[in-house]
Coordinates of C-alpha atoms in Angstrom, one line a residue:
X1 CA -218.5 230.9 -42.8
X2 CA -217.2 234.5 -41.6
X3 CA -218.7 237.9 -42.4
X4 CA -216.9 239.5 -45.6
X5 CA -214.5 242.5 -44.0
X6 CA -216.3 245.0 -43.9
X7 CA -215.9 248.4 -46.0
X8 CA -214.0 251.3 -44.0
X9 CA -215.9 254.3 -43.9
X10 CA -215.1 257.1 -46.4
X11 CA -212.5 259.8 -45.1
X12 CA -213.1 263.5 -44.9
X13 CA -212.9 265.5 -48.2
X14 CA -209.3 266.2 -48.6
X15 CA -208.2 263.7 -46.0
X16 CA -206.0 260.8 -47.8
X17 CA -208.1 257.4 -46.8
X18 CA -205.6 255.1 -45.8
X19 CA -207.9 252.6 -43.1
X20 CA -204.6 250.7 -42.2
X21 CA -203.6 253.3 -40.6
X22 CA -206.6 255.0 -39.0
X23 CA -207.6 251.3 -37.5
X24 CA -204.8 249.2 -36.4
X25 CA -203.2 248.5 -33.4
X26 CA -199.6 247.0 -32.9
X27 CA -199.1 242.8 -33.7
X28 CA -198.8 241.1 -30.1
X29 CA -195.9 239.3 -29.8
X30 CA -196.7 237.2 -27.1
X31 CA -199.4 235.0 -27.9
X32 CA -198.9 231.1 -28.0
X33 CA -201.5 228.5 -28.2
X34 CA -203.5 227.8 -25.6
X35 CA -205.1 223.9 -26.3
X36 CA -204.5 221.5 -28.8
X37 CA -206.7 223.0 -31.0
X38 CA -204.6 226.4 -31.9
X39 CA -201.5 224.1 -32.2
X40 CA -203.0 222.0 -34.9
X41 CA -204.0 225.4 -36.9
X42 CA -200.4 226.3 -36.3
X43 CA -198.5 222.5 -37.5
X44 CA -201.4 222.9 -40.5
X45 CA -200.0 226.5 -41.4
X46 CA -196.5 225.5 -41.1
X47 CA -196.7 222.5 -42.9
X48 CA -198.4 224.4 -45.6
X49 CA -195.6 226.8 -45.6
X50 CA -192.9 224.3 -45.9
X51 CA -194.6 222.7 -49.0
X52 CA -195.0 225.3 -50.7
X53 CA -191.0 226.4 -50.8
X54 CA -188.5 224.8 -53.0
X55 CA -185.9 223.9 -50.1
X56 CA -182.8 221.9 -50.7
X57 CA -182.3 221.0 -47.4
X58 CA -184.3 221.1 -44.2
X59 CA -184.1 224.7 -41.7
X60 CA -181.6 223.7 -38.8
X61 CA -183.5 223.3 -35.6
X62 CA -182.9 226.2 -34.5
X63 CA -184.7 228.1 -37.4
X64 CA -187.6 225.9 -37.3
X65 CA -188.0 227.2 -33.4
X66 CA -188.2 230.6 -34.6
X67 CA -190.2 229.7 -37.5
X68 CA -192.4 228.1 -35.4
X69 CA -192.7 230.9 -33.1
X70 CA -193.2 233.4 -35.5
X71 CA -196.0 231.4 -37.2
X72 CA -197.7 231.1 -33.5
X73 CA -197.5 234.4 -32.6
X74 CA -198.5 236.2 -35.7
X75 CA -201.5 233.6 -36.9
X76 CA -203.2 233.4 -33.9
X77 CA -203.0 237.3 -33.4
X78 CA -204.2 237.7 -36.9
X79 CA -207.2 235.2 -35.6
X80 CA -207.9 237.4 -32.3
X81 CA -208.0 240.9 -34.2
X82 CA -210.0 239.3 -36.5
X83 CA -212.9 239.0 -34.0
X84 CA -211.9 241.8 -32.3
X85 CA -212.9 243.9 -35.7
X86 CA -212.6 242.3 -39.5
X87 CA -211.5 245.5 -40.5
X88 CA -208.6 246.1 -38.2
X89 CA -204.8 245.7 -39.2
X90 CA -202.3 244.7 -36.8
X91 CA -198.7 246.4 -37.7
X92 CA -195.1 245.3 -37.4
X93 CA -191.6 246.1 -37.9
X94 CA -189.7 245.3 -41.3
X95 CA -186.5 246.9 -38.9
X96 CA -184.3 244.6 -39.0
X97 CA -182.5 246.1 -35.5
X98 CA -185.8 245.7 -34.1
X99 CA -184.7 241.8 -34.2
X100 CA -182.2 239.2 -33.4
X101 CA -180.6 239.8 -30.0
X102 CA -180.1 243.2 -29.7
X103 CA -183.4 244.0 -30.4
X104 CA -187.0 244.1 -29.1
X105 CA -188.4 241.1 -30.3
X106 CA -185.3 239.3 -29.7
X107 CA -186.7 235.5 -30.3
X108 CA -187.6 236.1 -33.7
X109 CA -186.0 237.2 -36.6
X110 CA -186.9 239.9 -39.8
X111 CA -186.5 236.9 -42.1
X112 CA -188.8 234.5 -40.1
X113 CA -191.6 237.5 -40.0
X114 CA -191.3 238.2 -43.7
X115 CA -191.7 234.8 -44.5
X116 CA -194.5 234.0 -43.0
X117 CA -196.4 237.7 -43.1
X118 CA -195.4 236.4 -47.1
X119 CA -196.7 233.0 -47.0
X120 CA -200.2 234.0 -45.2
X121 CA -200.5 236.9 -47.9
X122 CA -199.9 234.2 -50.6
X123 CA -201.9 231.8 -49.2
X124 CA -205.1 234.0 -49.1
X125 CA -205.0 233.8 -45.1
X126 CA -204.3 237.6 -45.2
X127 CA -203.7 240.9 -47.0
X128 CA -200.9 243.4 -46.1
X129 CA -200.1 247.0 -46.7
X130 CA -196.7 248.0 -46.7
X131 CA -194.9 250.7 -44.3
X132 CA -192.7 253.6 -45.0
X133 CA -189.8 255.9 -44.3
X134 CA -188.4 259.1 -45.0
X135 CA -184.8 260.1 -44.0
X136 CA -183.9 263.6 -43.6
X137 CA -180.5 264.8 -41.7
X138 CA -180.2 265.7 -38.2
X139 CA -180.5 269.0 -37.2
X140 CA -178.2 268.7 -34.3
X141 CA -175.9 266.2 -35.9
X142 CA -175.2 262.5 -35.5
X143 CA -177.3 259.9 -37.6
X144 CA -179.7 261.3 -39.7
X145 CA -183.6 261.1 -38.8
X146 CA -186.8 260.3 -39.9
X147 CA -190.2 259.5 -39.8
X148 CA -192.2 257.4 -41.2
X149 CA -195.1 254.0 -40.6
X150 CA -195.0 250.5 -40.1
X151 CA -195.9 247.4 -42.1
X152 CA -199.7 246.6 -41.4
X153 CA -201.7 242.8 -42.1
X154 CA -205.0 242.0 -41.5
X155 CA -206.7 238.2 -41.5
X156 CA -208.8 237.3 -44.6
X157 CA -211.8 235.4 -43.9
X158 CA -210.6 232.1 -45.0
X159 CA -208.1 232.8 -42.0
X160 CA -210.8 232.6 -39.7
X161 CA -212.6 229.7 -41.1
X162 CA -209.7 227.9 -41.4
X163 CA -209.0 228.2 -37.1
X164 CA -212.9 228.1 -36.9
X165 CA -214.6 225.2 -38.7
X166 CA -211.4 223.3 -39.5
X167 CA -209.8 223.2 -36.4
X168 CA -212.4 224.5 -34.1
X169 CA -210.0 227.3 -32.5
X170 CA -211.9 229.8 -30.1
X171 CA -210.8 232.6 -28.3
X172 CA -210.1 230.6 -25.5
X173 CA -207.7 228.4 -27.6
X174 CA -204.7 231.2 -27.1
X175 CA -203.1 232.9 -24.2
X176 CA -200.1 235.1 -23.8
X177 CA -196.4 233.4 -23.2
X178 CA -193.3 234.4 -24.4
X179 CA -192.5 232.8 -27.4
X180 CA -191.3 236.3 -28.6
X181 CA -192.4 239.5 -27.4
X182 CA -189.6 240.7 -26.5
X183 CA -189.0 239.2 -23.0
X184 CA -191.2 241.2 -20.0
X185 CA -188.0 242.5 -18.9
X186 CA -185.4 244.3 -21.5
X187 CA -182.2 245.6 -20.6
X188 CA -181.3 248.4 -22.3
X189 CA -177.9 249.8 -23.8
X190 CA -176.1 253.5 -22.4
X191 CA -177.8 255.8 -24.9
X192 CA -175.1 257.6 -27.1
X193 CA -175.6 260.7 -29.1
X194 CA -176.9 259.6 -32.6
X195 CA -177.0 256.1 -31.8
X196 CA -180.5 256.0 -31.0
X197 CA -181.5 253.2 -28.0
X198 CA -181.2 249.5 -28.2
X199 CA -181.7 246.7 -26.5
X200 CA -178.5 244.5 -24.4
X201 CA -178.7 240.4 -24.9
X202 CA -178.5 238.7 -20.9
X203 CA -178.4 235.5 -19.7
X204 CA -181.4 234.9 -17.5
X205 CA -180.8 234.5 -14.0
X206 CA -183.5 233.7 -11.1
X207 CA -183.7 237.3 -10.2
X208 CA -184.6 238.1 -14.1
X209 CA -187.0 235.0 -13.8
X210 CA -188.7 236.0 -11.0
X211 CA -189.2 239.5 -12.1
X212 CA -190.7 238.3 -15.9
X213 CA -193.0 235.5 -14.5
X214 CA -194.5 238.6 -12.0
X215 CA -194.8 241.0 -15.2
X216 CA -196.1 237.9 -16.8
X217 CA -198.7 236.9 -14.4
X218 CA -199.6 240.6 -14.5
X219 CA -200.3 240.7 -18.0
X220 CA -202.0 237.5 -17.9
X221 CA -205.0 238.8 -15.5
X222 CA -205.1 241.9 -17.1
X223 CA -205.9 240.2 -20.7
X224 CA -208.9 238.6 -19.0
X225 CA -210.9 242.0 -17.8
X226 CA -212.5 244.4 -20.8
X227 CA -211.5 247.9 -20.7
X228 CA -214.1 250.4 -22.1
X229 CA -214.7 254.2 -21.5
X230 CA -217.2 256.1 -19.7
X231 CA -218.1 258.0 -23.1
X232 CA -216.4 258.4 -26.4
X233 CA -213.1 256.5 -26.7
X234 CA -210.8 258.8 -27.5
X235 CA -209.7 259.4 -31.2
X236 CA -207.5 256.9 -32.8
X237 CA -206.8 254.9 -29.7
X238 CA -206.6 251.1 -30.2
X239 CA -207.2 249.4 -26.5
X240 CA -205.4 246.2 -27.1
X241 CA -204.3 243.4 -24.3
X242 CA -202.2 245.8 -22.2
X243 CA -199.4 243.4 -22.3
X244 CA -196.3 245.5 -20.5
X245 CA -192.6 245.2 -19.9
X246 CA -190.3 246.6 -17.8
X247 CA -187.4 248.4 -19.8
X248 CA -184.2 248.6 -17.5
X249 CA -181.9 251.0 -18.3
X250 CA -177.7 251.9 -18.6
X251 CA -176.7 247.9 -18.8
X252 CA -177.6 247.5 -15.2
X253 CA -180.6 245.8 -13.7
X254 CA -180.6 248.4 -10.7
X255 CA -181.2 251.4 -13.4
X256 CA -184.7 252.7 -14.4
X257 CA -187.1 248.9 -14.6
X258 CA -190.6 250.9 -15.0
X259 CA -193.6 249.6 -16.7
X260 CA -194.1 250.5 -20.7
X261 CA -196.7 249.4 -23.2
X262 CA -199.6 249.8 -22.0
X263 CA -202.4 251.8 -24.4
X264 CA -203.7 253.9 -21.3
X265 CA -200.0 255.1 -20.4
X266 CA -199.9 258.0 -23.1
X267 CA -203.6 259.4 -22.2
X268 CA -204.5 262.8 -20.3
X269 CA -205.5 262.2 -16.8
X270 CA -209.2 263.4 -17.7
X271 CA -209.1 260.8 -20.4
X272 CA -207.9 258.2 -17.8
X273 CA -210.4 258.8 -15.4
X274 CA -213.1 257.8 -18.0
X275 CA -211.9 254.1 -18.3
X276 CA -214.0 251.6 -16.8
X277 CA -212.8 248.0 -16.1
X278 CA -215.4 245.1 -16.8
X279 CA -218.1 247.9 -17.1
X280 CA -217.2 249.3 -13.4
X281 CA -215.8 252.5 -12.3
X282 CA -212.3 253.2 -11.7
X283 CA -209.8 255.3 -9.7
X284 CA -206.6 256.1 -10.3
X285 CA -204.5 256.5 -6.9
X286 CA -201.1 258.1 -7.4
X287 CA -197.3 258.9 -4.7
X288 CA -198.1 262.5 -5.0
X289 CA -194.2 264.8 -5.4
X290 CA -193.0 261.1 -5.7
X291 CA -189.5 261.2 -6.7
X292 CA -188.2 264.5 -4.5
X293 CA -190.3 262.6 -2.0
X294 CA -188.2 259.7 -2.2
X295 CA -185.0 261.8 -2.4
X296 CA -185.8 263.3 1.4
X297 CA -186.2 260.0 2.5
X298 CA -183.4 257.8 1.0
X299 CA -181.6 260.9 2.3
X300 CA -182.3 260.2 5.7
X301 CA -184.7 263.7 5.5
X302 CA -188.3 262.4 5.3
X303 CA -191.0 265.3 4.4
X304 CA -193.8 265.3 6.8
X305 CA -197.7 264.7 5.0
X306 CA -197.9 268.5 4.6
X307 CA -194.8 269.4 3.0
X308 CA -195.2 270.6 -0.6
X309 CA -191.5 269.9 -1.7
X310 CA -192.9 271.8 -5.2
X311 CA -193.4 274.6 -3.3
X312 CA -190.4 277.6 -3.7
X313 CA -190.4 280.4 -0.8
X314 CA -191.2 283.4 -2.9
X315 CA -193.4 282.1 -5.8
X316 CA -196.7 281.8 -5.6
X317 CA -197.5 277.9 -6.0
X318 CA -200.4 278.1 -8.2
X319 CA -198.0 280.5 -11.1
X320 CA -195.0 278.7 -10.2
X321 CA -194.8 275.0 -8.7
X322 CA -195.1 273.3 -12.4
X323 CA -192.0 275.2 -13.2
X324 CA -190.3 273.5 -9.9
X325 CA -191.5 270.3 -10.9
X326 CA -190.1 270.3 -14.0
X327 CA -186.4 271.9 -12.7
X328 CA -186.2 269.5 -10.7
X329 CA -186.7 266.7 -12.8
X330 CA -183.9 268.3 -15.1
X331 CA -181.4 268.3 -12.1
X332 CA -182.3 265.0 -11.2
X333 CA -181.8 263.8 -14.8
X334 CA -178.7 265.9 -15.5
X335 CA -175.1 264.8 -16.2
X336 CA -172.5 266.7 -14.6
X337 CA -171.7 270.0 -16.2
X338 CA -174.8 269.9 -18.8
X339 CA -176.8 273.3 -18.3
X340 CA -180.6 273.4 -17.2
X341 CA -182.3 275.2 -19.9
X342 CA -186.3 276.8 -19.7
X343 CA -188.9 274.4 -21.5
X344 CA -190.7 276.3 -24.3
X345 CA -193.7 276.5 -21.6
X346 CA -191.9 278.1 -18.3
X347 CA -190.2 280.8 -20.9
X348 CA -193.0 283.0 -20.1
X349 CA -192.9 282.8 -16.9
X350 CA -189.3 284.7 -16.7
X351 CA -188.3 287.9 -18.0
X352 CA -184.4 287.6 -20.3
X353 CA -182.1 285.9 -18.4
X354 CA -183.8 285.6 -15.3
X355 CA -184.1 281.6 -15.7
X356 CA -181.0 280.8 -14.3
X357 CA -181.5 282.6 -10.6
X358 CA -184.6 280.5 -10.7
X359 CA -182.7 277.3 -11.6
X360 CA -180.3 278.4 -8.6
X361 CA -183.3 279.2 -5.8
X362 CA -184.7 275.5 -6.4
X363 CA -181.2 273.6 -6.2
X364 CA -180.9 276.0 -3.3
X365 CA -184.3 274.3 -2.2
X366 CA -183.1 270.6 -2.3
X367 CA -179.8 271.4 -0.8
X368 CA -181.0 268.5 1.3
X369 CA -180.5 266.1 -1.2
X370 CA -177.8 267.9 -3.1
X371 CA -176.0 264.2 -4.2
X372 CA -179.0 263.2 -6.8
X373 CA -178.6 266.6 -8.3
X374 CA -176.7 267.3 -11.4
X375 CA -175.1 263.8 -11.0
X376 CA -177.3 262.0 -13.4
X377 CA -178.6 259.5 -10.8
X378 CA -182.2 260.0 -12.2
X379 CA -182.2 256.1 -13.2
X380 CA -181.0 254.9 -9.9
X381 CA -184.3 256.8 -8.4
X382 CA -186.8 255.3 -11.2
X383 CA -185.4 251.8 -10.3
X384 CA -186.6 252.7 -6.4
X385 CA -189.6 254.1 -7.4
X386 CA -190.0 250.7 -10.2
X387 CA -189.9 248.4 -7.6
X388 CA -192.6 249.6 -5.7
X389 CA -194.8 249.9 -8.1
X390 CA -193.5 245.9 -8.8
X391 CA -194.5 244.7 -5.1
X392 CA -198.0 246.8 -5.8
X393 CA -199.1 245.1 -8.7
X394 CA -197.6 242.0 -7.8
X395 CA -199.8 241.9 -4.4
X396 CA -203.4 243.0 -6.7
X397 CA -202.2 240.1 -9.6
X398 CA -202.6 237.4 -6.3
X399 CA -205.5 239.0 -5.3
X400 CA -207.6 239.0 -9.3
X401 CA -207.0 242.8 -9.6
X402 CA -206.3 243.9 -12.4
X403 CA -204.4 247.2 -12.2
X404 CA -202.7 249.8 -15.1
X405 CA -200.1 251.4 -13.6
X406 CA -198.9 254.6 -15.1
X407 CA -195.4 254.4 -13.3
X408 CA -196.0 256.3 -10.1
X409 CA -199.6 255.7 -10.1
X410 CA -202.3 252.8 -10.3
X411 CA -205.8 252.7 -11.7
X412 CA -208.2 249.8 -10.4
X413 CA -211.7 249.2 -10.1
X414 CA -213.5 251.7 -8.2
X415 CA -214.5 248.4 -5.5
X416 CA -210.3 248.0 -5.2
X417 CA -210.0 251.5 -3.9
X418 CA -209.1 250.6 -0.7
X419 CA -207.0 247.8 -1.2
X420 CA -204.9 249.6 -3.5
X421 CA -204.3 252.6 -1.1
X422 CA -203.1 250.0 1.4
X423 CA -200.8 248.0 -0.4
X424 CA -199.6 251.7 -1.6
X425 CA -198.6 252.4 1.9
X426 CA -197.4 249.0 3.2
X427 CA -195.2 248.4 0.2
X428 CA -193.7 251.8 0.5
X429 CA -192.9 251.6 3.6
X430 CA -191.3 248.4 3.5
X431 CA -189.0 249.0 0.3
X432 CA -188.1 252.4 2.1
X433 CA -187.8 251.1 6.1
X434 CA -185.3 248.2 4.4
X435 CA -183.3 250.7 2.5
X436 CA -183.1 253.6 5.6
X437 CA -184.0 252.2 8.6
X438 CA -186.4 254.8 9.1
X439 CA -190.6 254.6 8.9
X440 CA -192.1 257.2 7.3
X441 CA -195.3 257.7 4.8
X442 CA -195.8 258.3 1.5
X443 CA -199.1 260.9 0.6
X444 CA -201.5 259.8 -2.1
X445 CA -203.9 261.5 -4.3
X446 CA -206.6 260.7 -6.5
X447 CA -209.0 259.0 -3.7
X448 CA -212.8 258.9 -4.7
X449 CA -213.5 261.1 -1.7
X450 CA -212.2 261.8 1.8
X451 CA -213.7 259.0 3.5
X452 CA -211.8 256.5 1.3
X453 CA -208.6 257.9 2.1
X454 CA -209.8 257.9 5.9
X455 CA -211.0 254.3 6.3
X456 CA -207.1 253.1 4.2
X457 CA -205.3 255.5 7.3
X458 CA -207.4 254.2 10.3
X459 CA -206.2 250.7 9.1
X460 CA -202.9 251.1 8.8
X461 CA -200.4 249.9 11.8

């Protein structure tokens, strides 16, 4: 039989001990069974389910799908966190936009989870802590906001030995699909003020096919490497499968499409360079000045290895270029008309009213590329800059390597250093010669040391 869960430490004097929320990490959607095994566990649990409700008439197919889905998904995820850590929750959403087509995990429903998050918590298969919410109204107008915490469950032992001694499920008995999680690839509404964001239904198409099965794959490979840190893991971080999707934006399939979910993604770079895949090293190579770099080029303007594009005649680099950056991300991102206003960390930077000469020097800067400024073509660029980084990890998931990518950037095994600077290069070159007609380079940072970075150059064509 399985260990009893174990007891939660004690919090901090004064600190509210609420262990479903200090140790849990988000439900994974995507998990399906793997052998016959984890599909006999799952037909037991359903069947279970369905005799214990007082039905008139049978679900329609189609609600026994989801049903069954849901079951899949949520049983076998209990199962996994269970050996992960007995004491660890797995939350989810009692949103009921979160659902049904427009929403995230649109292959489910909030009635299917309820049920059977109900059903497992009657059956003694697993205890559950309820979320919350507070609504207060917008400051700035529109629908009013709020903050608040999910829904958290966690697997009871006679969970586990039910998979375990009854029908022999092991780890290996599950692997990721898509029975739910909302699909690798998500199309995403225009955002409009106070309407929050949410998610378009689509037909799938092969082009939509293609791109899932590669984020798929992807999350496959990376599900079957550990992921530790060179030290302390950093607080209240929960490293799960590092399952991602790619979230395109504005309706359109050729707006935004970069990589989200990943539990690395939100870390500091110093905590980044701490991870270590399968026990090994890693490095983290990234398109250094990415976007303005791509701008030049798409342009027909190239910048040569040296140019610093974040560099402003006039302003010393090492006071001033993180102020560039971040201008020019707001003209790049900027609607016609809408103002560019000082971030509560460049205010000090400016004496009164001195911000907007600034803002006028770098446009003056990128005259160059004047038609992604202030046009709000920021989307088009990310979908450029998303399909590169879709060709590099496609290349490393052929190859075995696994590979978090943090948008513009890519963190391997230290041993892959090499092979990821290449296929850096040779991918964006070819997604940039096909779009211009002109060759040109992009510069990377983050080698492991200057003869790295030598030996990738001297093998390029």
């Amino acid at each position: 039989m399985p260990a009893e869960v174990p007891e939660a430490p004690a919090a901090p004097e004064g600190v509210p001990h609420r262990p479903h929320l200090e140790n849990s990490r988000p439900l994974d959607w995507t998990l399906v069974p793997a052998d016959d095994a984890a599909q006999a566990a799952v037909g037991h649990l359903l069947w279970q389910m369905e005799d214990s409700e007082a039905r008139a008439r049978a679900r329609r197919p189609a609600d026994g799908e989801r049903l069954r889905a849901t079951m899949s998904a949520v049983a076998l995820d209990l199962y996994a966190c269970a050996k992960e850590d007995p004491a660890r929750f797995l939350s989810y959403s009692r949103r009921k936009a979160d659902y049904g087509q427009s929403g995230e995990y649109n292959r489910t429903s909030l009635t299917a989870v309820t049920q059977v998050v109900a059903f497992l918590e009657s059956a003694g298969y697993a205890s559950t802590r309820p979320g919350s919410y507070s609504r207060r109204a917008n400051p700035f107008g529109g629908a009013d906001v709020g903050t608040g915490y999910r829904s958290r469950t966690r697997a009871e032992p006679l969970l586990v030995a039910l998979m375990e001694d009854v029908f022999g499920v092991t780890s290996d008995s599950i692997a990721a699909g898509n029975a739910i999680a909302g699909r690798p690839i998500r199309l995403r509404a225009p955002i409009q003020r106070g309407a929050g964001k949410r998610y378009l239904p689509f037909s799938e198409t092969p082009m939509t096919q293609a791109m899932a099965r590669r984020v798929t794959d992807a999350n496959r490979l990376r599900a079957h490497h550990t992921y530790s840190f060179d030290g302390e893991r950093p607080a209240r971080l929960t490293i799960d499968k590092g399952h991602l999707h790619r979230v395109f934006s504005n309706g359109r399939w050729d707006h935004g499409g970069r990589f989200y979910g990943g539990w690395w993604q939100g870390l500091p770079s110093i905590d980044r360079a701490r991870i270590l895949i399968d026990g090994e090293d890693t490095v983290e190579l990234d398109f250094r000045a990415y976007q303005p770099r791509l701008a030049f080029h798409l342009e027909g303007h190239p910048l040569a290895p040296a140019d610093d594009p974040y560099s402003l005649p006039g302003h010393d680099p090492a006071i001033y270029r993180e102020a560039v950056k971040t201008v020019f991300a707001k003209l790049l991102n900027a609607a016609p008309g809408v103002p560019i206003r000082a971030s509560e960390s460049m205010k000090g930077l400016f004496a009164k009213d001195a911000f907007p000469a600034f803002v006028g020097e770098v446009e003056a800067a990128f005259a160059a590329i004047r038609p992604w400024l202030r046009t709000g073509r920021g989307m088009e660029l990310q979908f450029i800059d998303s399909e590169i980084a879709d060709g590099v990890i496609e290349a490393l998931t052929v190859e075995g390597i696994p590979c978090l990518p943090v948008h513009d950037s890519f963190i391997v095994p230290r041993s892959a250093e090499v092979r990821l600077g290449r296929l850096m290069y040779e991918v964006y070159r070819r997604r940039l010669l096909e779009r211009t007609g002109i060759a040109a380079d992009p510069v990377l940072s983050g080698w492991s040391s200057s003869e790295a970075e030598q030996l990738v150059r001297s093998s390029l064509s």
